[in-house]
Short mmCIF file of C-alpha atoms and ligand atoms in Angstrom, two decimals:
data_model
loop_
_atom_site.label_atom_id
_atom_site.label_comp_id
_atom_site.label_asym_id
_atom_site.label_seq_id
_atom_site.Cartn_x
_atom_site.Cartn_y
_atom_site.Cartn_z
CA MET A 923 10.14 28.22 -5.13
CA GLY A 924 7.02 29.31 -3.74
CA LYS A 925 3.99 27.40 -2.99
CA VAL A 926 1.55 27.34 -4.22
CA VAL A 927 -2.39 25.41 -4.62
CA VAL A 928 -4.76 25.53 -8.20
CA PHE A 929 -8.42 25.15 -6.39
CA GLY A 930 -10.79 23.49 -8.75
CA SER A 931 -11.80 20.54 -10.28
CA PHE A 932 -11.55 16.95 -10.22
CA VAL A 933 -14.16 14.94 -13.33
CA VAL A 934 -13.51 11.31 -13.79
CA ASP A 935 -13.24 11.90 -17.88
CA LEU A 936 -15.51 8.73 -19.41
CA MET A 937 -14.78 9.06 -23.22
CA ALA A 938 -16.40 6.33 -25.83
CA ARG A 939 -15.59 6.39 -29.68
CA SER A 940 -18.20 4.77 -32.31
CA PRO A 941 -18.74 5.65 -35.87
CA HIS A 942 -21.47 8.55 -35.47
CA LEU A 943 -22.71 10.23 -32.45
CA PRO A 944 -26.44 8.78 -31.21
CA VAL A 945 -28.96 10.87 -32.12
CA PRO A 946 -31.98 11.24 -29.73
CA GLY A 947 -33.43 7.86 -28.52
CA GLU A 948 -30.91 6.58 -30.77
CA THR A 949 -28.00 3.18 -29.23
CA VAL A 950 -25.06 3.46 -31.12
CA LYS A 951 -22.93 0.55 -30.70
CA GLY A 952 -18.46 2.25 -29.96
CA SER A 953 -15.45 1.17 -30.90
CA MET A 954 -13.44 2.16 -27.70
CA PHE A 955 -14.07 3.55 -23.97
CA LYS A 956 -11.02 4.83 -21.99
CA MET A 957 -12.21 6.31 -18.15
CA GLY A 958 -9.31 9.34 -17.11
CA PRO A 959 -9.60 11.39 -14.82
CA GLY A 960 -9.90 14.62 -16.02
CA GLY A 961 -11.71 18.00 -15.13
CA LYS A 962 -9.20 22.08 -16.29
CA GLY A 963 -8.86 22.20 -12.01
CA PHE A 964 -6.68 18.35 -11.65
CA ASN A 965 -5.19 18.84 -15.02
CA GLN A 966 -3.20 22.22 -14.73
CA CYS A 967 -2.53 21.13 -11.16
CA VAL A 968 -0.79 17.85 -13.32
CA ALA A 969 0.82 20.39 -14.69
CA ALA A 970 2.56 21.72 -12.64
CA HIS A 971 3.13 19.14 -10.13
CA LYS A 972 4.86 17.46 -13.38
CA ALA A 973 6.56 20.67 -13.85
CA GLY A 974 8.37 20.99 -10.76
CA ALA A 975 6.09 23.09 -8.74
CA ASP A 976 5.76 23.10 -5.06
CA VAL A 977 1.49 22.79 -5.37
CA VAL A 978 -1.51 21.85 -3.41
CA MET A 979 -4.35 20.13 -5.53
CA VAL A 980 -7.58 21.48 -3.12
CA THR A 981 -11.31 19.51 -4.61
CA LYS A 982 -13.62 17.55 -3.03
CA LEU A 983 -14.75 14.13 -4.14
CA GLY A 984 -17.13 11.47 -3.67
CA LYS A 985 -16.82 8.34 -2.01
CA ASP A 986 -17.16 6.33 -4.62
CA SER A 987 -14.51 4.37 -7.07
CA PHE A 988 -14.29 7.73 -9.53
CA ALA A 989 -12.42 9.41 -6.43
CA ASN A 990 -9.62 6.41 -6.85
CA VAL A 991 -8.85 7.29 -10.15
CA ALA A 992 -7.77 11.26 -8.22
CA THR A 993 -6.28 9.23 -5.50
CA ASP A 994 -4.80 6.66 -7.82
CA THR A 995 -3.80 8.97 -9.75
CA MET A 996 -2.22 11.37 -7.24
CA ASP A 997 -0.18 8.57 -6.06
CA GLU A 998 1.51 7.05 -9.42
CA LEU A 999 2.52 11.43 -9.91
CA ARG A 1000 3.72 11.62 -5.85
CA MET A 1001 1.10 14.82 -5.73
CA PRO A 1002 0.61 15.92 -1.97
CA LYS A 1003 -3.42 14.54 -0.99
CA ASP A 1004 -3.45 16.71 1.66
CA GLY A 1005 -5.56 19.44 -0.09
CA LEU A 1006 -8.90 16.52 -0.99
CA PHE A 1007 -12.08 17.53 0.62
CA PHE A 1008 -14.95 13.38 1.00
CA THR A 1009 -18.36 13.99 0.59
CA GLU A 1010 -21.05 10.69 0.97
CA GLU A 1011 -23.97 13.13 -0.39
CA THR A 1012 -22.66 13.64 -3.81
CA GLU A 1013 -20.35 11.82 -7.17
CA THR A 1014 -17.84 12.44 -7.24
CA GLY A 1015 -17.39 14.81 -11.15
CA ILE A 1016 -17.43 12.97 -14.31
CA ALA A 1017 -17.55 13.76 -18.13
CA LEU A 1018 -19.54 12.10 -21.04
CA ILE A 1019 -17.29 12.18 -24.64
CA LEU A 1020 -18.63 11.17 -27.01
CA VAL A 1021 -16.33 11.13 -30.26
CA ASP A 1022 -17.34 10.41 -33.57
CA GLU A 1023 -14.21 8.49 -35.13
CA ASN A 1024 -15.23 9.65 -38.64
CA THR A 1025 -15.11 13.50 -37.93
CA SER A 1026 -13.93 13.99 -34.89
CA GLN A 1027 -17.15 15.58 -33.49
CA ASN A 1028 -17.46 15.40 -29.93
CA GLU A 1029 -20.63 15.92 -28.05
CA ILE A 1030 -20.32 16.39 -24.06
CA ILE A 1031 -22.24 16.34 -20.54
CA ILE A 1032 -20.00 17.48 -17.67
CA VAL A 1033 -21.82 17.00 -13.75
CA PRO A 1034 -18.84 18.35 -11.58
CA GLY A 1035 -20.02 16.35 -8.97
CA ALA A 1036 -18.78 16.91 -5.09
CA CYS A 1037 -16.46 20.14 -6.86
CA ASN A 1038 -19.49 22.33 -7.49
CA THR A 1039 -20.09 21.43 -3.55
CA ILE A 1040 -17.47 22.88 -1.56
CA THR A 1041 -18.52 24.17 1.76
CA ASP A 1042 -17.66 27.37 3.15
CA ALA A 1043 -16.22 25.60 6.63
CA GLU A 1044 -13.92 23.11 3.50
CA VAL A 1045 -12.69 27.10 2.56
CA ASP A 1046 -11.88 28.53 5.71
CA SER A 1047 -9.68 24.83 6.21
CA ILE A 1048 -7.76 25.62 3.74
CA GLU A 1049 -6.66 28.88 5.64
CA GLU A 1050 -2.66 27.38 6.50
CA ARG A 1051 -2.32 26.38 2.78
CA ILE A 1052 -3.12 29.89 1.45
CA LYS A 1053 -1.21 31.87 3.65
CA GLU A 1054 1.88 30.74 3.17
CA SER A 1055 0.90 30.49 -0.94
CA GLU A 1056 2.45 32.83 -3.42
CA TYR A 1057 0.13 32.59 -5.97
CA VAL A 1058 -3.16 30.59 -6.15
CA LEU A 1059 -5.02 29.24 -9.37
CA LEU A 1060 -8.84 28.77 -10.74
CA GLN A 1061 -10.73 27.75 -13.03
CA LEU A 1062 -14.85 28.69 -13.19
CA GLU A 1063 -15.25 24.67 -12.68
CA VAL A 1064 -16.36 24.55 -9.11
CA ASN A 1065 -19.37 25.71 -7.19
CA GLN A 1066 -18.70 29.80 -8.31
CA ASP A 1067 -19.37 30.52 -3.81
CA ALA A 1068 -16.77 28.45 -3.18
CA ASN A 1069 -14.32 30.32 -5.48
CA GLU A 1070 -15.36 33.89 -4.08
CA ARG A 1071 -14.38 32.76 -0.53
CA VAL A 1072 -11.38 31.15 -1.59
CA VAL A 1073 -10.85 34.66 -3.19
CA ASP A 1074 -11.08 37.22 -0.24
CA MET A 1075 -8.82 34.84 2.20
CA VAL A 1076 -5.94 35.51 -0.45
CA ASN A 1077 -6.66 38.76 -1.03
CA ARG A 1078 -6.09 39.02 3.03
CA TYR A 1079 -2.14 37.07 2.74
CA GLY A 1080 -0.93 39.39 -0.23
CA CYS A 1081 -0.70 36.19 -2.41
CA LYS A 1082 -1.53 36.57 -5.32
CA VAL A 1083 -4.98 35.03 -7.74
CA ILE A 1084 -4.85 33.61 -11.42
CA VAL A 1085 -7.94 32.95 -12.82
CA ASN A 1086 -8.20 30.66 -15.65
CA THR A 1087 -11.51 32.03 -16.14
CA ALA A 1088 -12.36 28.60 -18.06
CA PRO A 1089 -15.71 26.81 -18.92
CA TYR A 1090 -16.59 31.26 -19.37
CA SER A 1091 -19.27 31.99 -17.30
CA GLN A 1092 -21.04 34.87 -15.92
CA ILE A 1093 -18.58 35.94 -13.33
CA SER A 1094 -19.33 39.48 -10.93
CA ASP A 1095 -17.01 42.26 -10.72
CA GLU A 1096 -16.52 42.22 -7.44
CA PHE A 1097 -14.93 39.01 -8.05
CA LEU A 1098 -13.52 40.08 -11.09
CA SER A 1099 -11.33 44.10 -8.60
CA LYS A 1100 -10.25 40.81 -6.75
CA VAL A 1101 -8.43 38.75 -9.55
CA TYR A 1102 -4.17 39.09 -9.80
CA MET A 1103 -4.46 38.06 -12.75
CA VAL A 1104 -7.20 36.18 -15.66
CA THR A 1105 -6.38 33.42 -18.61
CA PRO A 1106 -9.07 33.82 -20.49
CA ASN A 1107 -8.48 31.11 -24.33
CA GLU A 1108 -10.10 33.46 -27.51
CA VAL A 1109 -14.17 32.51 -26.74
CA GLU A 1110 -13.69 32.99 -23.23
CA ALA A 1111 -12.32 36.82 -24.02
CA GLU A 1112 -14.82 36.88 -26.48
CA GLU A 1113 -17.89 36.39 -24.11
CA LEU A 1114 -16.56 37.89 -21.31
CA THR A 1115 -15.59 41.47 -22.32
CA GLY A 1116 -17.82 41.50 -25.85
CA VAL A 1117 -14.48 41.67 -27.91
CA HIS A 1118 -13.82 39.85 -30.84
CA VAL A 1119 -10.17 38.96 -30.13
CA GLU A 1120 -8.33 38.30 -33.33
CA ASP A 1121 -4.97 41.19 -33.74
CA LEU A 1122 -3.62 42.88 -31.20
CA GLU A 1123 -5.05 45.86 -31.19
CA SER A 1124 -8.41 43.39 -30.73
CA ALA A 1125 -6.47 41.99 -27.91
CA HIS A 1126 -5.39 45.28 -26.25
CA LYS A 1127 -9.03 46.42 -26.35
CA ALA A 1128 -10.29 42.95 -24.30
CA ALA A 1129 -7.75 44.04 -21.78
CA GLU A 1130 -8.77 47.42 -21.63
CA TYR A 1131 -12.10 45.21 -19.96
CA PHE A 1132 -10.55 43.92 -17.77
CA TYR A 1133 -7.84 46.50 -16.54
CA GLU A 1134 -11.15 48.73 -16.08
CA LYS A 1135 -12.69 45.59 -13.18
CA GLY A 1136 -9.09 46.22 -11.78
CA VAL A 1137 -7.25 43.56 -12.85
CA GLU A 1138 -3.83 43.53 -12.93
CA LYS A 1139 -2.68 41.23 -15.70
CA VAL A 1140 -3.81 39.61 -18.91
CA ILE A 1141 -3.09 37.13 -20.95
CA ILE A 1142 -5.45 35.72 -23.93
CA THR A 1143 -4.50 32.43 -25.43
CA LEU A 1144 -4.86 31.55 -28.84
CA GLY A 1145 -4.47 28.42 -29.84
CA SER A 1146 -1.93 27.72 -32.59
CA ARG A 1147 -1.04 31.76 -32.47
CA GLY A 1148 0.15 31.93 -29.55
CA VAL A 1149 -0.73 33.69 -26.20
CA PHE A 1150 -1.63 37.37 -26.11
CA VAL A 1151 0.42 39.24 -23.41
CA SER A 1152 -0.70 42.52 -21.53
CA SER A 1153 1.68 43.64 -18.76
CA ASP A 1154 3.28 46.61 -16.95
CA GLY A 1155 1.69 48.26 -20.45
CA LYS A 1156 3.38 46.58 -22.82
CA GLU A 1157 1.31 43.87 -25.00
CA GLU A 1158 2.67 41.96 -27.21
CA ILE A 1159 1.58 38.62 -28.76
CA VAL A 1160 3.98 35.44 -28.38
CA PRO A 1161 3.48 33.05 -30.86
CA ALA A 1162 3.39 29.62 -30.33
CA PHE A 1163 6.01 27.31 -30.80
CA LYS A 1164 5.76 24.69 -34.54
CA VAL A 1165 4.76 21.66 -33.73
CA ASP A 1166 3.00 19.14 -35.19
CA ALA A 1167 -0.24 18.59 -33.35
CA VAL A 1168 -1.75 15.50 -32.50
CA ASP A 1169 -4.62 16.23 -29.74
CA THR A 1170 -5.19 20.22 -28.45
CA THR A 1171 -7.87 18.83 -25.46
CA GLY A 1172 -6.06 20.32 -22.36
CA ALA A 1173 -3.80 22.94 -23.99
CA GLY A 1174 -5.20 26.20 -22.12
CA ASP A 1175 -4.60 23.50 -18.94
CA ALA A 1176 -0.94 22.80 -19.70
CA PHE A 1177 -0.66 26.27 -20.50
CA ASN A 1178 -1.83 27.65 -17.71
CA GLY A 1179 -0.15 24.68 -15.37
CA GLY A 1180 2.28 25.74 -16.98
CA LEU A 1181 2.50 29.51 -16.00
CA LEU A 1182 1.52 28.47 -12.42
CA ALA A 1183 4.68 26.99 -12.21
CA ALA A 1184 6.53 29.01 -13.83
CA LEU A 1185 5.62 32.05 -11.61
CA SER A 1186 6.30 29.81 -8.57
CA LYS A 1187 9.69 29.64 -9.29
CA GLY A 1188 10.02 33.35 -9.82
CA LYS A 1189 10.34 33.94 -13.55
CA ASP A 1190 8.36 37.09 -14.98
CA ILE A 1191 5.28 37.16 -16.69
CA TRP A 1192 7.33 37.06 -19.94
CA GLU A 1193 9.28 34.01 -19.16
CA ALA A 1194 6.63 32.44 -17.43
CA VAL A 1195 4.41 31.95 -20.76
CA ARG A 1196 7.64 30.51 -22.82
CA PHE A 1197 7.69 27.84 -20.63
CA ALA A 1198 4.54 27.87 -20.40
CA ASN A 1199 4.25 28.10 -24.30
CA GLY A 1200 6.67 25.49 -24.43
CA LEU A 1201 4.77 22.89 -22.09
CA ALA A 1202 1.16 23.11 -23.96
CA ALA A 1203 3.38 22.54 -27.26
CA LEU A 1204 4.77 19.55 -25.70
CA SER A 1205 1.97 18.54 -24.35
CA VAL A 1206 -0.77 18.51 -28.00
CA GLN A 1207 1.92 16.09 -29.37
CA LYS A 1208 0.52 13.48 -27.36
CA LEU A 1209 -3.09 12.25 -26.80
CA GLY A 1210 -4.54 12.35 -23.84
CA THR A 1211 -4.59 15.37 -21.06
CA THR A 1212 -2.83 14.09 -17.93
CA PRO A 1213 -0.51 11.62 -19.23
CA SER A 1214 0.51 14.50 -22.63
CA MET A 1215 1.59 16.48 -19.12
CA PRO A 1216 5.76 16.59 -19.59
CA LYS A 1217 8.11 16.48 -17.69
CA LEU A 1218 9.77 19.60 -15.50
CA GLU A 1219 13.17 17.86 -17.90
CA GLU A 1220 11.39 17.48 -20.87
CA ILE A 1221 10.47 21.13 -21.20
CA GLU A 1222 13.68 22.53 -20.60
CA ALA A 1223 14.95 20.08 -23.03
CA PHE A 1224 12.85 21.95 -25.51
CA LEU A 1225 13.41 24.93 -24.42
CA GLU A 1226 16.58 25.35 -25.38
CA GLU A 1227 16.28 23.31 -28.57
CA HIS A 1228 13.98 26.61 -29.14
CA LYS A 1229 16.19 29.72 -29.03
P1 ADP B 1835 -7.77 26.00 -24.97
O1 ADP B 1835 -7.82 24.96 -24.86
O2 ADP B 1835 -8.29 26.84 -23.20
O3 ADP B 1835 -8.51 26.17 -26.02
P2 ADP B 1835 -5.25 27.60 -26.51
O4 ADP B 1835 -6.32 26.59 -27.66
O5 ADP B 1835 -5.69 28.77 -26.17
O6 ADP B 1835 -6.57 26.80 -25.38
O7 ADP B 1835 -3.96 26.52 -26.09
C1 ADP B 1835 -3.56 27.56 -25.01
C2 ADP B 1835 -1.82 27.61 -25.70
O8 ADP B 1835 -1.31 25.72 -25.95
C3 ADP B 1835 -1.73 28.08 -26.67
O9 ADP B 1835 -1.38 29.34 -25.80
C4 ADP B 1835 -0.41 27.73 -27.21
O10 ADP B 1835 0.55 27.89 -26.03
C5 ADP B 1835 -0.79 26.08 -27.09
N1 ADP B 1835 -0.84 25.81 -28.11
C6 ADP B 1835 -2.42 25.60 -28.50
N2 ADP B 1835 -3.00 24.44 -29.96
C7 ADP B 1835 -1.12 24.13 -30.04
C8 ADP B 1835 -0.53 23.87 -31.52
N3 ADP B 1835 -1.21 23.33 -32.72
N4 ADP B 1835 0.38 24.32 -31.25
C9 ADP B 1835 1.43 24.33 -30.15
N5 ADP B 1835 1.21 24.89 -29.33
C10 ADP B 1835 -0.10 25.18 -28.98
#
């Protein structure tokens, strides 16, 4: 099994439910509050770790009590903590999530905080780990200059970069040209390529955009419809597993973590997508993000059952 790295965000999710969402100036009495680990990078790393990957989380935390939410979770799950950076200058990132308990509509403010201040020196300090890794998975939730520095480093060592282009933000052609694989969801795919992805033909067009920029493999996740995969001239929409979803937040994170774990074990892209699909299908059947990520045994049993 190869070593892999997730380089990305950590934020503490602060979620409150209330009978309706406040309008400007209004204070609403809520009915429930929950706090837990979040951030796309962290969620994806937890998914990969629980799925059996030899993975290190690289992110940056403040020196405050919210940082403990990350480190306590990592201790509990026995995840290595040597990829964590700390700063006294910025708070640990947070996401304020307001949920209307009647309509399930939400409003979210994310303040990436410390993980948006990753320095060149910090990126340079992970060189040894990058050197021995096969894949590095990034998202677009930390300061992009750090992502760019990671990509340059990765390319020096024959390691491959997977970019989950979430949340959408503009990325340069130069950055894309150094990326091995992209994994947008259908909304991000449209934002990046201008192509509305709804079937094999339109997905092919979106993939062409990425190929022109120099990307080698394209995956577009399509929610409950499954995943578009384009690799070595073969293109297909792999259907999602049919399950009763109760909470699809973090489905993309589950999928990306699963993909990374499977690739690190030497599976080809098609097998890896099947594994990631299975992991994501299990995760949407449970509430929460990191707690809903299944363990390797559960994923294997699920895939065995659904042959
Ligand atoms: P995101 O969370 O980034 O919007 P998607 O909604 O595209 O990502 O979901 C990512 C993957 O999770 C899908 O490609 C699929 O494998 C799985 N998934 C999402 N929703 C469901 C569902 N309702 N049933 C089964 N699998 C799902």
